[in-house]
Amino acid sequence: EDQMFESTPNPALSKLSTPTRLGFADAFVSHCWQDPAAAKWMLMQRWRSQFRAAHQDREPMIWLDKFCIDQEHVADSLASLPVYLAGCKKLVIFYGPTYFKRLWCVIELFVFLE
């Protein structure tokens, strides 16, 4: 939870992620780092509860940029964004006041819909 409240890149977070094969991630989580962290956390927990209720209490496997992109090599990771999106079953958007003003958020949406 504490990591979600950080709005600056933290290279150590990628060490907390678990690699998975394409098609096995339940959702690609799209959000804007500048939007209020508490609101995003609340929405994420609500989505998580709904997911667990629908999947015999299984935790969701998500792709979340803060954890899945190596913050020390962002350009390399972002070049693979279409692959990351294609490897997820769903796109889950936690949008706030600045979501549609951020280019990367719009790109994620466009790539997923494409």
mmCIF file of the C-alpha atoms, coordinates in Angstrom:
data_MODEL
# 
_entry.id   MODEL 
# 
loop_
_atom_site.group_PDB 
_atom_site.id 
_atom_site.type_symbol 
_atom_site.label_atom_id 
_atom_site.label_alt_id 
_atom_site.label_comp_id 
_atom_site.label_asym_id 
_atom_site.label_entity_id 
_atom_site.label_seq_id 
_atom_site.pdbx_PDB_ins_code 
_atom_site.Cartn_x 
_atom_site.Cartn_y 
_atom_site.Cartn_z 
_atom_site.occupancy 
_atom_site.B_iso_or_equiv 
_atom_site.pdbx_formal_charge 
_atom_site.auth_seq_id 
_atom_site.auth_comp_id 
_atom_site.auth_asym_id 
_atom_site.auth_atom_id 
_atom_site.pdbx_PDB_model_num 
ATOM 1   C CA . GLU A 1 1   ? 0.000   0.000   0.000   1.00 0.00 ? 1   GLU A CA 1 
ATOM 2   C CA . ASP A 1 2   ? 2.742   2.474   0.924   1.00 0.00 ? 2   ASP A CA 1 
ATOM 3   C CA . GLN A 1 3   ? 4.347   2.103   -2.508  1.00 0.00 ? 3   GLN A CA 1 
ATOM 4   C CA . MET A 1 4   ? 1.144   3.257   -4.209  1.00 0.00 ? 4   MET A CA 1 
ATOM 5   C CA . PHE A 1 5   ? 1.365   6.566   -2.372  1.00 0.00 ? 5   PHE A CA 1 
ATOM 6   C CA . GLU A 1 6   ? 4.787   7.333   -3.852  1.00 0.00 ? 6   GLU A CA 1 
ATOM 7   C CA . SER A 1 7   ? 4.467   9.558   -6.913  1.00 0.00 ? 7   SER A CA 1 
ATOM 8   C CA . THR A 1 8   ? 8.099   9.347   -7.936  1.00 0.00 ? 8   THR A CA 1 
ATOM 9   C CA . PRO A 1 9   ? 9.812   6.463   -9.729  1.00 0.00 ? 9   PRO A CA 1 
ATOM 10  C CA . ASN A 1 10  ? 11.410  3.919   -7.413  1.00 0.00 ? 10  ASN A CA 1 
ATOM 11  C CA . PRO A 1 11  ? 13.719  1.380   -9.093  1.00 0.00 ? 11  PRO A CA 1 
ATOM 12  C CA . ALA A 1 12  ? 13.419  -0.985  -6.113  1.00 0.00 ? 12  ALA A CA 1 
ATOM 13  C CA . LEU A 1 13  ? 9.736   -1.644  -6.845  1.00 0.00 ? 13  LEU A CA 1 
ATOM 14  C CA . SER A 1 14  ? 10.501  -3.756  -9.919  1.00 0.00 ? 14  SER A CA 1 
ATOM 15  C CA . LYS A 1 15  ? 12.187  -6.255  -7.598  1.00 0.00 ? 15  LYS A CA 1 
ATOM 16  C CA . LEU A 1 16  ? 8.761   -6.878  -5.998  1.00 0.00 ? 16  LEU A CA 1 
ATOM 17  C CA . SER A 1 17  ? 7.125   -7.981  -9.257  1.00 0.00 ? 17  SER A CA 1 
ATOM 18  C CA . THR A 1 18  ? 6.615   -11.573 -10.365 1.00 0.00 ? 18  THR A CA 1 
ATOM 19  C CA . PRO A 1 19  ? 7.259   -12.426 -14.026 1.00 0.00 ? 19  PRO A CA 1 
ATOM 20  C CA . THR A 1 20  ? 4.495   -14.242 -15.867 1.00 0.00 ? 20  THR A CA 1 
ATOM 21  C CA . ARG A 1 21  ? 3.859   -15.528 -19.369 1.00 0.00 ? 21  ARG A CA 1 
ATOM 22  C CA . LEU A 1 22  ? 1.887   -13.616 -21.973 1.00 0.00 ? 22  LEU A CA 1 
ATOM 23  C CA . GLY A 1 23  ? -1.831  -14.068 -21.510 1.00 0.00 ? 23  GLY A CA 1 
ATOM 24  C CA . PHE A 1 24  ? -1.592  -14.945 -17.819 1.00 0.00 ? 24  PHE A CA 1 
ATOM 25  C CA . ALA A 1 25  ? -1.900  -11.451 -16.357 1.00 0.00 ? 25  ALA A CA 1 
ATOM 26  C CA . ASP A 1 26  ? -5.499  -10.752 -15.426 1.00 0.00 ? 26  ASP A CA 1 
ATOM 27  C CA . ALA A 1 27  ? -5.310  -7.003  -15.999 1.00 0.00 ? 27  ALA A CA 1 
ATOM 28  C CA . PHE A 1 28  ? -3.148  -4.156  -17.191 1.00 0.00 ? 28  PHE A CA 1 
ATOM 29  C CA . VAL A 1 29  ? -3.714  -1.336  -14.703 1.00 0.00 ? 29  VAL A CA 1 
ATOM 30  C CA . SER A 1 30  ? -3.686  2.103   -16.287 1.00 0.00 ? 30  SER A CA 1 
ATOM 31  C CA . HIS A 1 31  ? -3.483  5.136   -14.014 1.00 0.00 ? 31  HIS A CA 1 
ATOM 32  C CA . CYS A 1 32  ? -1.878  8.550   -13.787 1.00 0.00 ? 32  CYS A CA 1 
ATOM 33  C CA . TRP A 1 33  ? 0.851   8.996   -11.199 1.00 0.00 ? 33  TRP A CA 1 
ATOM 34  C CA . GLN A 1 34  ? -0.307  12.580  -10.610 1.00 0.00 ? 34  GLN A CA 1 
ATOM 35  C CA . ASP A 1 35  ? -3.839  11.605  -9.584  1.00 0.00 ? 35  ASP A CA 1 
ATOM 36  C CA . PRO A 1 36  ? -4.636  11.267  -5.859  1.00 0.00 ? 36  PRO A CA 1 
ATOM 37  C CA . ALA A 1 37  ? -3.072  8.056   -4.569  1.00 0.00 ? 37  ALA A CA 1 
ATOM 38  C CA . ALA A 1 38  ? -5.665  7.455   -1.839  1.00 0.00 ? 38  ALA A CA 1 
ATOM 39  C CA . ALA A 1 39  ? -8.514  7.486   -4.362  1.00 0.00 ? 39  ALA A CA 1 
ATOM 40  C CA . LYS A 1 40  ? -6.635  5.117   -6.698  1.00 0.00 ? 40  LYS A CA 1 
ATOM 41  C CA . TRP A 1 41  ? -5.864  2.777   -3.805  1.00 0.00 ? 41  TRP A CA 1 
ATOM 42  C CA . MET A 1 42  ? -9.533  2.689   -2.801  1.00 0.00 ? 42  MET A CA 1 
ATOM 43  C CA . LEU A 1 43  ? -10.614 1.935   -6.384  1.00 0.00 ? 43  LEU A CA 1 
ATOM 44  C CA . MET A 1 44  ? -7.942  -0.731  -6.734  1.00 0.00 ? 44  MET A CA 1 
ATOM 45  C CA . GLN A 1 45  ? -9.080  -2.458  -3.544  1.00 0.00 ? 45  GLN A CA 1 
ATOM 46  C CA . ARG A 1 46  ? -12.713 -2.342  -4.687  1.00 0.00 ? 46  ARG A CA 1 
ATOM 47  C CA . TRP A 1 47  ? -11.742 -3.865  -8.049  1.00 0.00 ? 47  TRP A CA 1 
ATOM 48  C CA . ARG A 1 48  ? -9.601  -6.476  -6.265  1.00 0.00 ? 48  ARG A CA 1 
ATOM 49  C CA . SER A 1 49  ? -12.512 -7.487  -4.024  1.00 0.00 ? 49  SER A CA 1 
ATOM 50  C CA . GLN A 1 50  ? -14.803 -7.876  -7.024  1.00 0.00 ? 50  GLN A CA 1 
ATOM 51  C CA . PHE A 1 51  ? -12.175 -9.914  -8.850  1.00 0.00 ? 51  PHE A CA 1 
ATOM 52  C CA . ARG A 1 52  ? -11.635 -12.228 -5.868  1.00 0.00 ? 52  ARG A CA 1 
ATOM 53  C CA . ALA A 1 53  ? -15.375 -12.740 -5.466  1.00 0.00 ? 53  ALA A CA 1 
ATOM 54  C CA . ALA A 1 54  ? -15.630 -13.775 -9.108  1.00 0.00 ? 54  ALA A CA 1 
ATOM 55  C CA . HIS A 1 55  ? -12.550 -16.042 -9.057  1.00 0.00 ? 55  HIS A CA 1 
ATOM 56  C CA . GLN A 1 56  ? -12.893 -18.260 -5.952  1.00 0.00 ? 56  GLN A CA 1 
ATOM 57  C CA . ASP A 1 57  ? -10.928 -15.806 -3.761  1.00 0.00 ? 57  ASP A CA 1 
ATOM 58  C CA . ARG A 1 58  ? -7.870  -15.882 -6.060  1.00 0.00 ? 58  ARG A CA 1 
ATOM 59  C CA . GLU A 1 59  ? -5.689  -12.772 -6.021  1.00 0.00 ? 59  GLU A CA 1 
ATOM 60  C CA . PRO A 1 60  ? -5.476  -11.032 -9.399  1.00 0.00 ? 60  PRO A CA 1 
ATOM 61  C CA . MET A 1 61  ? -2.213  -11.004 -11.341 1.00 0.00 ? 61  MET A CA 1 
ATOM 62  C CA . ILE A 1 62  ? -1.861  -7.435  -12.587 1.00 0.00 ? 62  ILE A CA 1 
ATOM 63  C CA . TRP A 1 63  ? 0.585   -5.443  -14.685 1.00 0.00 ? 63  TRP A CA 1 
ATOM 64  C CA . LEU A 1 64  ? 1.218   -2.150  -12.894 1.00 0.00 ? 64  LEU A CA 1 
ATOM 65  C CA . ASP A 1 65  ? 3.815   0.207   -14.307 1.00 0.00 ? 65  ASP A CA 1 
ATOM 66  C CA . LYS A 1 66  ? 5.272   1.244   -10.958 1.00 0.00 ? 66  LYS A CA 1 
ATOM 67  C CA . PHE A 1 67  ? 6.287   -2.363  -10.345 1.00 0.00 ? 67  PHE A CA 1 
ATOM 68  C CA . CYS A 1 68  ? 6.628   -3.870  -13.807 1.00 0.00 ? 68  CYS A CA 1 
ATOM 69  C CA . ILE A 1 69  ? 8.721   -1.234  -15.558 1.00 0.00 ? 69  ILE A CA 1 
ATOM 70  C CA . ASP A 1 70  ? 12.363  -1.035  -14.609 1.00 0.00 ? 70  ASP A CA 1 
ATOM 71  C CA . GLN A 1 71  ? 12.472  2.617   -13.572 1.00 0.00 ? 71  GLN A CA 1 
ATOM 72  C CA . GLU A 1 72  ? 16.184  2.795   -14.370 1.00 0.00 ? 72  GLU A CA 1 
ATOM 73  C CA . HIS A 1 73  ? 15.549  1.709   -17.991 1.00 0.00 ? 73  HIS A CA 1 
ATOM 74  C CA . VAL A 1 74  ? 12.137  3.203   -18.724 1.00 0.00 ? 74  VAL A CA 1 
ATOM 75  C CA . ALA A 1 75  ? 12.677  3.700   -22.465 1.00 0.00 ? 75  ALA A CA 1 
ATOM 76  C CA . ASP A 1 76  ? 13.520  0.021   -22.957 1.00 0.00 ? 76  ASP A CA 1 
ATOM 77  C CA . SER A 1 77  ? 10.431  -1.066  -21.060 1.00 0.00 ? 77  SER A CA 1 
ATOM 78  C CA . LEU A 1 78  ? 8.076   1.368   -22.774 1.00 0.00 ? 78  LEU A CA 1 
ATOM 79  C CA . ALA A 1 79  ? 9.117   0.128   -26.194 1.00 0.00 ? 79  ALA A CA 1 
ATOM 80  C CA . SER A 1 80  ? 7.416   -3.131  -25.202 1.00 0.00 ? 80  SER A CA 1 
ATOM 81  C CA . LEU A 1 81  ? 4.185   -1.483  -24.045 1.00 0.00 ? 81  LEU A CA 1 
ATOM 82  C CA . PRO A 1 82  ? 2.053   -3.062  -26.816 1.00 0.00 ? 82  PRO A CA 1 
ATOM 83  C CA . VAL A 1 83  ? 3.334   -6.507  -25.793 1.00 0.00 ? 83  VAL A CA 1 
ATOM 84  C CA . TYR A 1 84  ? 2.564   -5.873  -22.125 1.00 0.00 ? 84  TYR A CA 1 
ATOM 85  C CA . LEU A 1 85  ? -0.956  -4.760  -23.003 1.00 0.00 ? 85  LEU A CA 1 
ATOM 86  C CA . ALA A 1 86  ? -1.524  -7.707  -25.341 1.00 0.00 ? 86  ALA A CA 1 
ATOM 87  C CA . GLY A 1 87  ? -0.343  -10.062 -22.625 1.00 0.00 ? 87  GLY A CA 1 
ATOM 88  C CA . CYS A 1 88  ? -3.123  -8.990  -20.265 1.00 0.00 ? 88  CYS A CA 1 
ATOM 89  C CA . LYS A 1 89  ? -6.699  -10.228 -20.341 1.00 0.00 ? 89  LYS A CA 1 
ATOM 90  C CA . LYS A 1 90  ? -8.251  -6.850  -19.477 1.00 0.00 ? 90  LYS A CA 1 
ATOM 91  C CA . LEU A 1 91  ? -7.455  -3.171  -19.241 1.00 0.00 ? 91  LEU A CA 1 
ATOM 92  C CA . VAL A 1 92  ? -8.480  -1.664  -15.905 1.00 0.00 ? 92  VAL A CA 1 
ATOM 93  C CA . ILE A 1 93  ? -8.408  2.127   -15.723 1.00 0.00 ? 93  ILE A CA 1 
ATOM 94  C CA . PHE A 1 94  ? -8.235  4.024   -12.449 1.00 0.00 ? 94  PHE A CA 1 
ATOM 95  C CA . TYR A 1 95  ? -8.746  7.512   -13.769 1.00 0.00 ? 95  TYR A CA 1 
ATOM 96  C CA . GLY A 1 96  ? -8.737  10.777  -11.910 1.00 0.00 ? 96  GLY A CA 1 
ATOM 97  C CA . PRO A 1 97  ? -8.624  14.474  -12.732 1.00 0.00 ? 97  PRO A CA 1 
ATOM 98  C CA . THR A 1 98  ? -5.437  14.332  -14.812 1.00 0.00 ? 98  THR A CA 1 
ATOM 99  C CA . TYR A 1 99  ? -5.787  10.911  -16.476 1.00 0.00 ? 99  TYR A CA 1 
ATOM 100 C CA . PHE A 1 100 ? -6.832  12.104  -19.941 1.00 0.00 ? 100 PHE A CA 1 
ATOM 101 C CA . LYS A 1 101 ? -4.318  14.968  -19.829 1.00 0.00 ? 101 LYS A CA 1 
ATOM 102 C CA . ARG A 1 102 ? -1.364  12.576  -19.626 1.00 0.00 ? 102 ARG A CA 1 
ATOM 103 C CA . LEU A 1 103 ? 0.001   11.304  -22.936 1.00 0.00 ? 103 LEU A CA 1 
ATOM 104 C CA . TRP A 1 104 ? 1.038   7.873   -21.622 1.00 0.00 ? 104 TRP A CA 1 
ATOM 105 C CA . CYS A 1 105 ? -2.448  7.220   -20.281 1.00 0.00 ? 105 CYS A CA 1 
ATOM 106 C CA . VAL A 1 106 ? -3.976  8.054   -23.646 1.00 0.00 ? 106 VAL A CA 1 
ATOM 107 C CA . ILE A 1 107 ? -1.367  5.900   -25.423 1.00 0.00 ? 107 ILE A CA 1 
ATOM 108 C CA . GLU A 1 108 ? -2.171  2.922   -23.179 1.00 0.00 ? 108 GLU A CA 1 
ATOM 109 C CA . LEU A 1 109 ? -5.856  3.300   -23.974 1.00 0.00 ? 109 LEU A CA 1 
ATOM 110 C CA . PHE A 1 110 ? -5.199  3.664   -27.700 1.00 0.00 ? 110 PHE A CA 1 
ATOM 111 C CA . VAL A 1 111 ? -2.839  0.663   -27.830 1.00 0.00 ? 111 VAL A CA 1 
ATOM 112 C CA . PHE A 1 112 ? -5.319  -1.533  -25.960 1.00 0.00 ? 112 PHE A CA 1 
ATOM 113 C CA . LEU A 1 113 ? -8.213  -0.568  -28.256 1.00 0.00 ? 113 LEU A CA 1 
ATOM 114 C CA . GLU A 1 114 ? -6.109  -0.950  -31.414 1.00 0.00 ? 114 GLU A CA 1 
# 
